[in-house]
Coordinates of C-alpha atoms in Angstrom, one line a residue:
X13 CA 11.3 28.7 -66.7
X14 CA 9.8 31.4 -68.7
X15 CA 11.6 33.4 -71.4
X16 CA 10.2 36.2 -73.5
X17 CA 11.5 36.8 -77.0
X18 CA 10.5 40.0 -78.8
X19 CA 10.9 40.4 -82.6
X20 CA 10.8 44.1 -83.6
X21 CA 11.1 46.0 -86.9
X22 CA 9.1 47.8 -89.5
X23 CA 6.1 46.4 -91.4
X24 CA 7.4 44.6 -94.5
X25 CA 10.6 43.3 -92.9
X26 CA 9.2 39.7 -92.6
X27 CA 8.2 39.9 -88.9
X28 CA 5.1 37.8 -89.4
X29 CA 7.0 35.0 -91.1
X30 CA 9.7 35.1 -88.5
X31 CA 7.2 35.0 -85.7
X32 CA 5.3 32.1 -87.3
X33 CA 8.5 30.0 -87.9
X34 CA 9.9 30.5 -84.4
X35 CA 6.5 29.9 -82.7
X36 CA 6.0 26.7 -84.6
X37 CA 9.5 25.6 -83.9
X38 CA 9.2 26.1 -80.1
X39 CA 5.8 24.4 -80.1
X40 CA 7.2 21.4 -81.9
X41 CA 10.1 21.1 -79.5
X42 CA 7.5 20.8 -76.7
X43 CA 7.6 24.3 -75.1
X44 CA 4.5 26.1 -73.9
X45 CA 3.9 29.1 -76.0
X46 CA 2.1 32.4 -75.7
X47 CA 2.6 34.6 -78.8
X48 CA 1.1 38.1 -79.2
X49 CA 1.3 40.9 -81.7
X50 CA 1.6 44.7 -81.5
X51 CA 1.4 46.2 -84.9
X52 CA 0.5 49.4 -86.6
X53 CA -2.3 50.0 -89.1
X54 CA -0.1 50.4 -92.2
X55 CA 1.3 48.2 -94.9
X56 CA 4.9 49.2 -94.7
X57 CA 7.0 51.1 -92.1
X58 CA 6.2 52.1 -88.6
X59 CA 7.3 50.0 -85.6
X60 CA 5.8 46.6 -85.1
X61 CA 6.8 43.9 -82.7
X62 CA 5.7 40.4 -81.7
X63 CA 6.4 38.6 -78.5
X64 CA 6.9 34.9 -78.1
X65 CA 6.9 33.8 -74.5
X66 CA 8.1 30.2 -74.0
X67 CA 8.3 28.0 -70.9
X68 CA 8.2 24.5 -69.5
X69 CA 4.7 25.1 -67.9
X70 CA 1.5 26.7 -69.1
X71 CA 1.6 30.3 -70.0
X72 CA -1.6 32.2 -69.9
X73 CA -0.7 35.7 -71.1
X74 CA 2.0 38.1 -72.3
X75 CA 4.6 40.0 -70.3
X76 CA 6.4 43.3 -70.9
X77 CA 9.7 42.0 -69.6
X78 CA 12.0 41.1 -72.5
X79 CA 14.8 38.5 -72.3
X80 CA 15.9 38.4 -75.9
X81 CA 15.3 41.2 -78.4
X82 CA 15.6 40.4 -82.1
X83 CA 16.1 43.9 -83.5
X84 CA 15.7 44.1 -87.3
X85 CA 16.3 47.8 -87.1
X86 CA 17.9 50.4 -84.8
X87 CA 14.5 51.9 -83.9
X88 CA 13.6 48.6 -82.2
X89 CA 16.5 49.0 -79.8
X90 CA 15.6 52.6 -78.9
X91 CA 12.0 51.6 -78.2
X92 CA 12.6 48.4 -76.3
X93 CA 15.8 49.0 -74.3
X94 CA 13.8 50.0 -71.2
X95 CA 12.0 46.7 -71.1
X96 CA 15.1 44.5 -71.3
X97 CA 15.9 42.5 -68.1
X98 CA 19.4 42.7 -66.6
X99 CA 20.8 39.6 -68.3
X100 CA 19.0 40.1 -71.6
X101 CA 20.4 39.6 -75.1
X102 CA 20.0 41.8 -78.2
X103 CA 20.4 40.1 -81.5
X104 CA 21.0 43.0 -83.9
X105 CA 21.4 43.2 -87.7
X106 CA 24.5 45.3 -87.7
X107 CA 27.2 46.6 -85.4
X108 CA 26.1 47.6 -81.9
X109 CA 28.3 48.4 -79.0
X110 CA 26.4 47.2 -76.0
X111 CA 27.4 44.6 -73.5
X112 CA 24.2 42.8 -74.2
X113 CA 24.4 42.7 -78.0
X114 CA 25.2 39.9 -80.3
X115 CA 25.8 41.4 -83.7
X116 CA 24.6 39.3 -86.6
X117 CA 25.0 40.7 -90.1
X118 CA 21.8 39.1 -91.3
X119 CA 21.2 41.4 -94.3
X120 CA 24.8 41.0 -95.6
X121 CA 24.6 37.2 -95.1
X122 CA 21.3 37.1 -97.0
X123 CA 22.8 39.0 -99.9
X124 CA 25.8 36.7 -100.1
X125 CA 23.5 33.7 -100.2
X126 CA 21.6 35.4 -103.0
X127 CA 18.3 36.7 -101.7
X128 CA 18.1 39.7 -99.3
X129 CA 14.6 38.6 -98.3
X130 CA 16.0 35.6 -96.2
X131 CA 17.6 37.9 -93.6
X132 CA 14.8 37.0 -91.2
X133 CA 15.7 33.3 -91.6
X134 CA 19.3 34.1 -90.8
X135 CA 17.9 35.7 -87.6
X136 CA 16.0 32.5 -86.8
X137 CA 19.2 30.4 -87.1
X138 CA 20.9 32.9 -84.8
X139 CA 18.4 32.9 -82.0
X140 CA 18.1 29.1 -82.1
X141 CA 21.9 28.8 -81.6
X142 CA 21.8 31.4 -78.7
X143 CA 19.2 29.2 -77.0
X144 CA 21.2 26.0 -77.6
X145 CA 18.5 24.4 -79.8
X146 CA 19.1 22.3 -82.9
X147 CA 17.5 23.1 -86.3
X148 CA 15.6 19.9 -87.0
X149 CA 12.1 21.1 -86.3
X150 CA 12.7 24.5 -87.9
X151 CA 13.7 22.8 -91.2
X152 CA 10.4 20.9 -91.0
X153 CA 8.5 24.1 -90.5
X154 CA 10.3 25.8 -93.4
X155 CA 9.6 22.7 -95.5
X156 CA 5.9 23.1 -94.9
X157 CA 5.8 26.9 -95.1
X158 CA 7.5 27.3 -98.5
X159 CA 6.2 25.4 -101.5
X160 CA 8.9 26.3 -104.0
X161 CA 12.0 24.0 -103.8
X162 CA 14.4 26.8 -104.7
X163 CA 13.1 29.0 -102.0
X164 CA 13.2 26.2 -99.5
X165 CA 16.9 25.6 -100.3
X166 CA 17.9 29.2 -99.9
X167 CA 16.1 29.4 -96.5
X168 CA 17.9 26.3 -95.3
X169 CA 21.2 28.0 -96.2
X170 CA 20.2 31.2 -94.4
X171 CA 19.1 29.2 -91.4
X172 CA 22.4 27.4 -91.1
X173 CA 24.4 30.5 -91.8
X174 CA 22.8 32.4 -89.0
X175 CA 23.3 29.3 -86.7
X176 CA 27.0 29.3 -87.4
X177 CA 27.6 33.0 -86.8
X178 CA 26.8 33.2 -83.0
X179 CA 27.5 31.3 -79.8
X180 CA 25.1 29.6 -77.4
X181 CA 24.1 31.9 -74.5
X182 CA 21.1 30.2 -72.7
X183 CA 20.6 26.7 -71.4
X184 CA 16.9 25.8 -71.7
X185 CA 15.4 23.0 -69.7
X186 CA 14.6 19.8 -71.5
X187 CA 10.9 19.5 -72.3
X188 CA 8.9 16.5 -73.6
X189 CA 6.8 16.7 -76.7
X190 CA 3.1 15.9 -76.2
X191 CA 0.9 14.6 -78.9
X192 CA -2.4 16.2 -77.7
X193 CA -1.5 19.8 -78.1
X194 CA -2.4 22.3 -80.9
X195 CA -1.1 25.9 -81.5
X196 CA -4.0 28.2 -82.3
X197 CA -5.1 31.8 -82.1
X198 CA -8.5 33.3 -81.0
X199 CA -9.8 34.0 -84.5
X200 CA -8.9 30.5 -85.7
X201 CA -10.6 29.0 -82.6
X202 CA -13.8 30.9 -83.4
X203 CA -13.6 29.8 -87.1
X204 CA -13.0 26.1 -86.1
X205 CA -15.8 26.3 -83.5
X206 CA -18.1 27.5 -86.3
X207 CA -17.0 24.7 -88.7
X208 CA -17.5 22.0 -86.1
X209 CA -21.0 23.4 -85.3
X210 CA -21.9 22.9 -88.9
X211 CA -21.8 26.5 -90.3
X212 CA -22.9 26.4 -93.9
X213 CA -22.8 30.1 -94.8
X214 CA -20.5 32.9 -93.7
X215 CA -20.7 36.4 -95.0
X216 CA -18.5 39.4 -94.0
X217 CA -16.8 42.5 -95.2
X218 CA -13.1 42.3 -94.2
X219 CA -12.4 44.4 -91.1
X220 CA -9.4 44.2 -88.8
X221 CA -9.2 42.3 -86.4
X222 CA -12.2 40.1 -87.3
X223 CA -10.9 39.1 -90.8
X224 CA -9.0 36.1 -89.5
X225 CA -12.3 34.4 -88.7
X226 CA -13.4 34.7 -92.4
X227 CA -10.0 33.7 -93.6
X228 CA -10.1 30.5 -91.5
X229 CA -13.6 29.5 -92.7
X230 CA -12.8 30.4 -96.3
X231 CA -9.8 28.0 -96.1
X232 CA -12.2 25.2 -95.3
X233 CA -14.8 26.3 -97.9
X234 CA -14.1 23.9 -100.7
X235 CA -13.2 21.0 -98.4
X236 CA -16.4 21.2 -96.3
X237 CA -18.9 22.7 -98.7
X238 CA -19.3 26.0 -96.9
X239 CA -20.4 29.1 -98.8
X240 CA -18.2 32.1 -97.8
X241 CA -19.3 35.4 -99.3
X242 CA -17.2 38.6 -99.1
X243 CA -20.0 41.2 -99.1
X244 CA -19.8 44.8 -100.3
X245 CA -20.4 46.1 -96.7
X246 CA -21.5 45.0 -93.3
X247 CA -25.2 45.8 -94.0
X248 CA -25.2 43.3 -96.9
X249 CA -23.2 40.8 -94.8
X250 CA -25.7 40.5 -92.0
X251 CA -28.7 40.5 -94.3
X252 CA -27.2 37.8 -96.4
X253 CA -26.6 35.7 -93.2
X254 CA -30.2 36.3 -92.1
X255 CA -31.4 35.2 -95.5
X256 CA -29.3 32.1 -95.4
X257 CA -30.6 31.3 -91.9
X258 CA -34.2 31.7 -93.0
X259 CA -33.6 29.1 -95.7
X260 CA -32.6 26.6 -93.0
X261 CA -28.8 26.6 -93.0
X262 CA -26.5 27.5 -90.2
X263 CA -25.3 31.0 -90.9
X264 CA -22.8 33.4 -89.4
X265 CA -21.3 36.8 -90.0
X266 CA -18.4 38.6 -88.4
X267 CA -17.0 42.1 -88.0
X268 CA -15.4 44.6 -85.7
X269 CA -16.8 47.7 -83.8
X270 CA -17.6 50.1 -86.7
X271 CA -18.8 47.3 -88.9
X272 CA -21.1 46.1 -86.1
X273 CA -22.5 49.6 -85.9
X274 CA -23.6 49.2 -89.6
X275 CA -25.1 45.8 -88.8
X276 CA -27.4 47.1 -86.1
X277 CA -30.6 47.4 -88.2
X278 CA -30.0 43.9 -89.5
X279 CA -29.6 42.7 -85.9
X280 CA -33.0 44.1 -85.1
X281 CA -34.4 42.3 -88.1
X282 CA -33.1 39.0 -86.8
X283 CA -34.6 39.8 -83.4
X284 CA -38.1 40.6 -84.6
X285 CA -38.1 37.9 -87.2
X286 CA -36.8 35.4 -84.6
X287 CA -34.1 34.2 -87.0
X288 CA -31.2 32.2 -85.6
X289 CA -28.0 34.1 -86.3
X290 CA -24.4 34.0 -84.9
X291 CA -22.3 37.1 -85.1
X292 CA -18.5 37.4 -84.2
X293 CA -17.8 40.9 -83.0
X294 CA -14.0 41.2 -82.6
X295 CA -13.5 44.4 -80.7
X296 CA -11.0 47.1 -81.5
X297 CA -10.8 50.6 -79.9
X298 CA -13.4 53.1 -81.2
X299 CA -15.2 55.4 -81.8
X300 CA -15.2 55.5 -85.6
X301 CA -11.9 54.1 -87.1
X302 CA -10.2 54.3 -83.7
X303 CA -7.2 52.1 -83.4
X304 CA -7.8 49.4 -86.0
X305 CA -5.0 47.0 -84.9
X306 CA -5.2 47.5 -81.2
X307 CA -7.4 46.0 -78.5
X308 CA -10.1 47.2 -76.1
X309 CA -13.3 45.9 -74.4
X310 CA -15.3 49.0 -75.0
X311 CA -18.2 47.6 -77.1
X312 CA -19.9 45.8 -74.3
X313 CA -22.6 48.3 -73.5
X314 CA -23.2 49.0 -77.2
X315 CA -23.5 45.3 -78.0
X316 CA -25.9 44.3 -75.3
X317 CA -28.1 47.4 -76.1
X318 CA -27.7 47.2 -79.9
X319 CA -30.4 48.0 -82.4
X320 CA -33.7 49.8 -81.6
X321 CA -36.6 48.4 -79.6
X322 CA -36.6 45.5 -77.2
X323 CA -35.8 41.9 -78.2
X324 CA -33.8 39.1 -76.7
X325 CA -30.2 38.4 -77.7
X326 CA -27.3 36.6 -76.1
X327 CA -23.7 37.8 -75.7
X328 CA -20.8 35.4 -75.1
X329 CA -17.3 36.7 -74.4
X330 CA -14.6 34.0 -74.8
X331 CA -11.8 33.9 -72.3
X332 CA -9.1 32.3 -74.4
X333 CA -8.7 30.2 -77.6
X334 CA -10.1 27.0 -75.9
X335 CA -13.1 28.9 -74.7
X336 CA -13.5 30.7 -78.1
X337 CA -13.9 27.3 -79.8
X338 CA -16.5 26.0 -77.3
X339 CA -18.5 29.2 -77.0
X340 CA -18.7 29.5 -80.8
X341 CA -19.9 25.9 -81.1
X342 CA -22.4 26.6 -78.3
X343 CA -23.6 29.8 -80.0
X344 CA -25.0 27.9 -82.9
X345 CA -27.0 25.6 -80.7
X346 CA -28.3 28.5 -78.6
X347 CA -29.2 30.7 -81.6
X348 CA -31.3 27.9 -83.2
X349 CA -32.9 26.6 -80.0
X350 CA -34.1 30.1 -79.0
X351 CA -34.4 31.5 -82.5
X352 CA -32.4 34.7 -81.7
X353 CA -29.1 36.4 -82.4
X354 CA -26.0 35.2 -80.4
X355 CA -23.0 37.6 -80.4
X356 CA -19.5 36.3 -79.8
X357 CA -17.8 39.3 -78.2
X358 CA -14.0 38.7 -78.8
X359 CA -11.2 41.3 -79.1
X360 CA -8.0 41.9 -81.0
X361 CA -5.9 40.6 -78.1
X362 CA -7.6 37.3 -78.1
X363 CA -8.0 37.2 -81.9
X364 CA -4.2 37.6 -82.6
X365 CA -2.7 35.8 -79.6
X366 CA -1.6 32.3 -80.2
X367 CA -1.0 29.6 -77.6
X368 CA -0.8 25.9 -77.3
X369 CA -3.8 24.2 -75.8
X370 CA -5.1 20.7 -75.4
X371 CA -6.7 19.2 -78.5
X372 CA -10.5 19.7 -78.5
X373 CA -12.5 16.7 -77.5
X374 CA -14.7 16.5 -80.6
X375 CA -16.6 13.4 -79.3
X376 CA -18.0 15.6 -76.6
X377 CA -19.7 17.9 -79.1
X378 CA -23.3 17.5 -80.1
X379 CA -24.9 19.6 -82.8
X380 CA -28.5 20.2 -81.7
X381 CA -30.6 21.2 -84.6
X382 CA -33.9 22.8 -83.6
X383 CA -35.5 23.1 -87.1
X384 CA -38.4 20.6 -87.3
X385 CA -37.6 17.4 -89.1
X386 CA -39.1 16.5 -92.4
X387 CA -41.2 13.8 -90.6
X388 CA -42.5 16.4 -88.2
X389 CA -43.2 18.8 -91.1
X390 CA -45.4 16.2 -92.8
X391 CA -47.7 16.2 -89.8
X392 CA -48.1 20.0 -89.6
X393 CA -51.4 21.5 -90.5
X394 CA -52.2 25.2 -90.3
X395 CA -48.5 26.2 -89.7
X396 CA -48.0 29.4 -87.7
X397 CA -44.4 30.7 -87.9
X398 CA -44.9 32.8 -84.8
X399 CA -47.2 30.6 -82.9
X400 CA -47.8 31.7 -79.3
X401 CA -46.4 29.0 -77.0
X402 CA -45.8 28.7 -73.3
X403 CA -42.0 29.2 -73.5
X404 CA -42.1 31.7 -76.4
X405 CA -40.4 29.3 -78.9
X406 CA -42.4 28.7 -82.1
X407 CA -42.0 25.7 -84.4
X408 CA -39.2 26.5 -86.9
X409 CA -39.4 25.4 -90.5
X410 CA -37.6 26.5 -93.7
X411 CA -39.3 27.6 -96.9
X412 CA -40.5 24.7 -99.0
X413 CA -40.4 22.2 -96.1
X414 CA -44.2 22.3 -95.6
X415 CA -46.5 21.1 -98.3
X416 CA -49.1 23.8 -99.1
X417 CA -47.8 26.0 -96.3
X418 CA -45.8 29.3 -96.5
X419 CA -43.1 30.1 -94.0
X420 CA -43.7 33.8 -93.6
X421 CA -40.8 36.0 -92.4
X422 CA -41.7 39.5 -91.3
X423 CA -39.7 42.6 -90.2
X424 CA -42.9 44.4 -89.1
X425 CA -44.8 43.4 -86.0
X426 CA -46.9 40.4 -87.0
X427 CA -49.5 38.0 -85.9
X428 CA -48.9 34.2 -85.4
X429 CA -49.1 33.6 -89.1
X430 CA -46.4 36.2 -89.8
X431 CA -48.8 38.8 -91.3
X432 CA -48.3 42.5 -90.6
X433 CA -50.5 43.9 -87.8
X434 CA -50.8 47.0 -85.7
X435 CA -53.3 45.4 -83.3
X436 CA -52.4 46.5 -79.8
X437 CA -53.3 43.2 -78.1
X438 CA -51.2 41.2 -80.6
X439 CA -48.3 43.6 -80.2
X440 CA -48.2 43.0 -76.5
X441 CA -48.5 39.2 -76.9
X442 CA -45.6 39.2 -79.4
X443 CA -43.3 41.3 -77.2
X444 CA -44.1 39.0 -74.3
X445 CA -43.6 35.9 -76.4
X446 CA -40.1 37.0 -77.5
X447 CA -39.2 37.9 -73.9
X448 CA -40.2 34.5 -72.6
X449 CA -37.4 32.8 -74.5
X450 CA -34.8 34.6 -72.4
X451 CA -36.5 33.3 -69.2
X452 CA -36.2 29.8 -70.5
X453 CA -32.5 30.4 -71.5
X454 CA -31.7 31.7 -68.1
X455 CA -33.2 28.6 -66.5
X456 CA -31.7 26.0 -68.9
X457 CA -28.6 27.3 -70.6
X458 CA -27.0 30.3 -68.9
X459 CA -23.5 29.5 -67.7
X460 CA -22.1 30.8 -64.4
X461 CA -18.6 32.4 -64.4
X462 CA -15.5 30.2 -63.7
X463 CA -14.1 30.7 -60.2
X464 CA -10.4 30.1 -59.6
X465 CA -8.9 30.4 -56.1
X466 CA -9.3 29.2 -52.5
X467 CA -12.6 28.9 -50.7
X468 CA -11.8 31.7 -48.2
X469 CA -10.6 35.0 -49.8
X470 CA -10.1 38.6 -49.0
X471 CA -10.1 39.9 -52.5
X472 CA -12.2 38.9 -55.6
X473 CA -10.8 39.8 -59.0
X474 CA -13.7 40.0 -61.5
X475 CA -13.1 40.0 -65.3
X476 CA -14.8 39.1 -68.5
X477 CA -13.5 37.8 -71.8
X478 CA -9.8 38.0 -72.6
X479 CA -8.6 39.4 -69.3
X480 CA -8.8 35.8 -68.0
X481 CA -5.2 34.8 -68.7
X482 CA -3.5 37.9 -67.2
X483 CA -5.9 37.6 -64.2
X484 CA -4.7 34.1 -63.6
X485 CA -1.1 35.1 -63.7
X486 CA -1.7 38.0 -61.3
X487 CA -3.6 35.8 -58.9
X488 CA -0.7 33.3 -58.9
X489 CA 1.8 36.0 -58.1
X490 CA -0.4 37.4 -55.3
X491 CA -0.9 33.9 -53.9
X492 CA 2.9 33.6 -53.7
X493 CA 2.8 36.7 -51.4
X494 CA 0.2 34.9 -49.2
X495 CA -2.6 37.1 -50.4
X496 CA -6.0 35.3 -50.4
X497 CA -7.3 36.2 -53.8
X498 CA -9.8 34.6 -56.1
X499 CA -10.7 35.2 -59.8
X500 CA -14.2 35.2 -61.2
X501 CA -14.2 35.2 -65.0
X502 CA -17.3 35.6 -67.0
X503 CA -17.9 34.2 -70.5
X504 CA -21.7 34.6 -70.5
X505 CA -22.1 38.4 -70.2
X506 CA -25.7 38.9 -71.4
X507 CA -28.0 37.9 -69.9
X508 CA -25.7 38.2 -66.9
X509 CA -25.5 35.2 -64.6
X510 CA -25.5 36.4 -61.0
X511 CA -25.7 33.5 -58.6
X512 CA -21.9 32.8 -58.2
X513 CA -21.1 36.5 -58.1
X514 CA -23.6 37.1 -55.3
X515 CA -22.2 34.1 -53.4
X516 CA -18.5 35.1 -53.8
X517 CA -18.9 38.9 -53.4
X518 CA -20.2 38.8 -49.9
X519 CA -18.0 40.7 -47.3
X520 CA -14.9 41.0 -49.5
X521 CA -13.3 43.6 -51.6
X522 CA -14.5 43.2 -55.2
X523 CA -12.0 44.4 -57.9
X524 CA -13.3 44.6 -61.5
X525 CA -10.7 44.5 -64.2
X526 CA -11.5 45.5 -67.8
X527 CA -10.0 47.0 -70.9
X528 CA -12.1 50.2 -71.2
X529 CA -12.2 53.6 -69.6
X530 CA -15.6 53.7 -68.0
X531 CA -15.9 50.3 -66.3
X532 CA -18.8 49.0 -68.5
X533 CA -18.9 45.6 -66.9
X534 CA -18.7 47.1 -63.4
X535 CA -21.8 49.2 -64.3
X536 CA -23.6 46.1 -65.7
X537 CA -22.9 44.2 -62.5
X538 CA -24.3 47.0 -60.4
X539 CA -27.4 47.5 -62.6
X540 CA -28.2 43.7 -62.5
X541 CA -27.3 42.9 -58.9
X542 CA -26.8 46.1 -56.9
X543 CA -23.2 45.0 -56.1
X544 CA -20.8 47.9 -56.3
X545 CA -17.1 47.2 -57.1
X546 CA -14.7 48.3 -54.3
X547 CA -12.1 49.1 -57.0
X548 CA -11.8 49.2 -60.8
X549 CA -8.6 48.6 -62.6
X550 CA -9.1 49.9 -66.2
X551 CA -6.8 50.1 -69.2
X552 CA -7.7 51.8 -72.4
X553 CA -4.4 52.6 -74.2
X554 CA -5.1 50.0 -76.9
X555 CA -2.9 47.4 -75.3
X556 CA -3.9 44.3 -73.2
X557 CA -3.2 43.8 -69.5
X558 CA -0.2 41.7 -68.5
X559 CA -0.3 39.5 -65.3
X560 CA 2.7 41.4 -63.8
X561 CA 1.0 44.8 -64.5
X562 CA -2.2 43.6 -62.7
X563 CA -0.2 42.3 -59.8
X564 CA 1.5 45.6 -59.4
X565 CA -1.7 47.6 -59.7
X566 CA -3.5 45.4 -57.1
X567 CA -0.6 45.6 -54.7
X568 CA -0.1 49.4 -55.0
X569 CA -3.6 50.7 -55.6
X570 CA -5.7 48.2 -53.7
X571 CA -3.7 46.6 -50.9
X572 CA -1.7 49.6 -49.7

């Protein structure tokens, strides 16, 4: 069983609260959840909607098919009626003559109760009754969400009033609650991964859709002793993080496309100074302001080629919330081990989508610090910050750690001690030294993409980052049609791991799926391996793929 509820209305009508309360309720009742947002870049007005897909088995992505529409205004019905399935239900705040409609005078009920703002809670009561669910978990969620006792009471009344006004229409299967599940979105997962990796300093200028990462870490600031700085712009944000990292603490910054453009000079500084740095780049469509609240995977080429000159960096693109947590944790260890910038390339779709996942196994995590210990520091004589070594990695100390030694940090080309030089021979040695680190990383830490599917296939679907969930659903539907299809999903995108791709791509049709207009990942694959995609399925309207959409595209554009 899978059921998709869509909550639609204008910004300012309480959609966010309604979505939160309903998602939490379904989660606590034991259903699998996939919640996503489609919202406009404005404070009030416009049309926004949020989807909550629930089921009795894992859900990996959104769908455009709508079973229940919670329409907070008439415009929502006009915009969504074409997506409603045949036996759908419309819960509408008013009088609507439609065989599918259940009219619920939520606004009037809210006024009678004494607070017009609780109309969305009346809706929650109504939809729970339609689904044949009780109110116990919802009351718990309301209790946690509202602090003021008077506000809690009026929301309880609104919830029960909505519940009494409608009849049950659906019979959902019984599901069992599990104790090892959490409900989390992509930005929260990145923030939690950073916290568990021991981040001590986070600086950022708020920019949609990356702000959620800063909000999450800021909420842990006092509890965990993390310094969170809202900088005046992205230039300051990255330079603050570089300074913090130089002082020996784990540091991170975050932004979205246009903000990352501003960070580019700072990124090069981290590269030449060999300063460990983690950056969350949560993509949105560009160029310039683009579509601030929409999604796209169009920063890939920009990010892997960012800043001037040549220096090593790593780009990780999380597949889902579970992966976002682990990739962020991993990013801190990699940044410090190889003394370079590591970029977490997420996007709005992943950032704002919430799903239930298995609790993280925290015992399996190991923070690997690569700064020399104080005991090692005591034995150091004639310290060279940029010492030439066989693997390109120099001993890393923080200022003040070495008695009578200075830890020199330099943005110019420099010698082993960190002093500025224009000597040709030294320049070549330093460029080669920095490049060697990537050779070591490829040998020891680069992760091959995940493969899902049978051993023998006719088609290979290749994706990166957040296309993972929709690709899984599309593959499952194709398999039901007896199509032999596999999915290869990349999280490490730079340097590009090539072994599994070369193994799987032999003598089959390779279909690359990505959220941009030029097939940036397809080009990257071809430049790194010579492998050319048979087909590309691209989407760049600011919306994510759905599994059903990919299934149809593959059947219609590739197989026939």
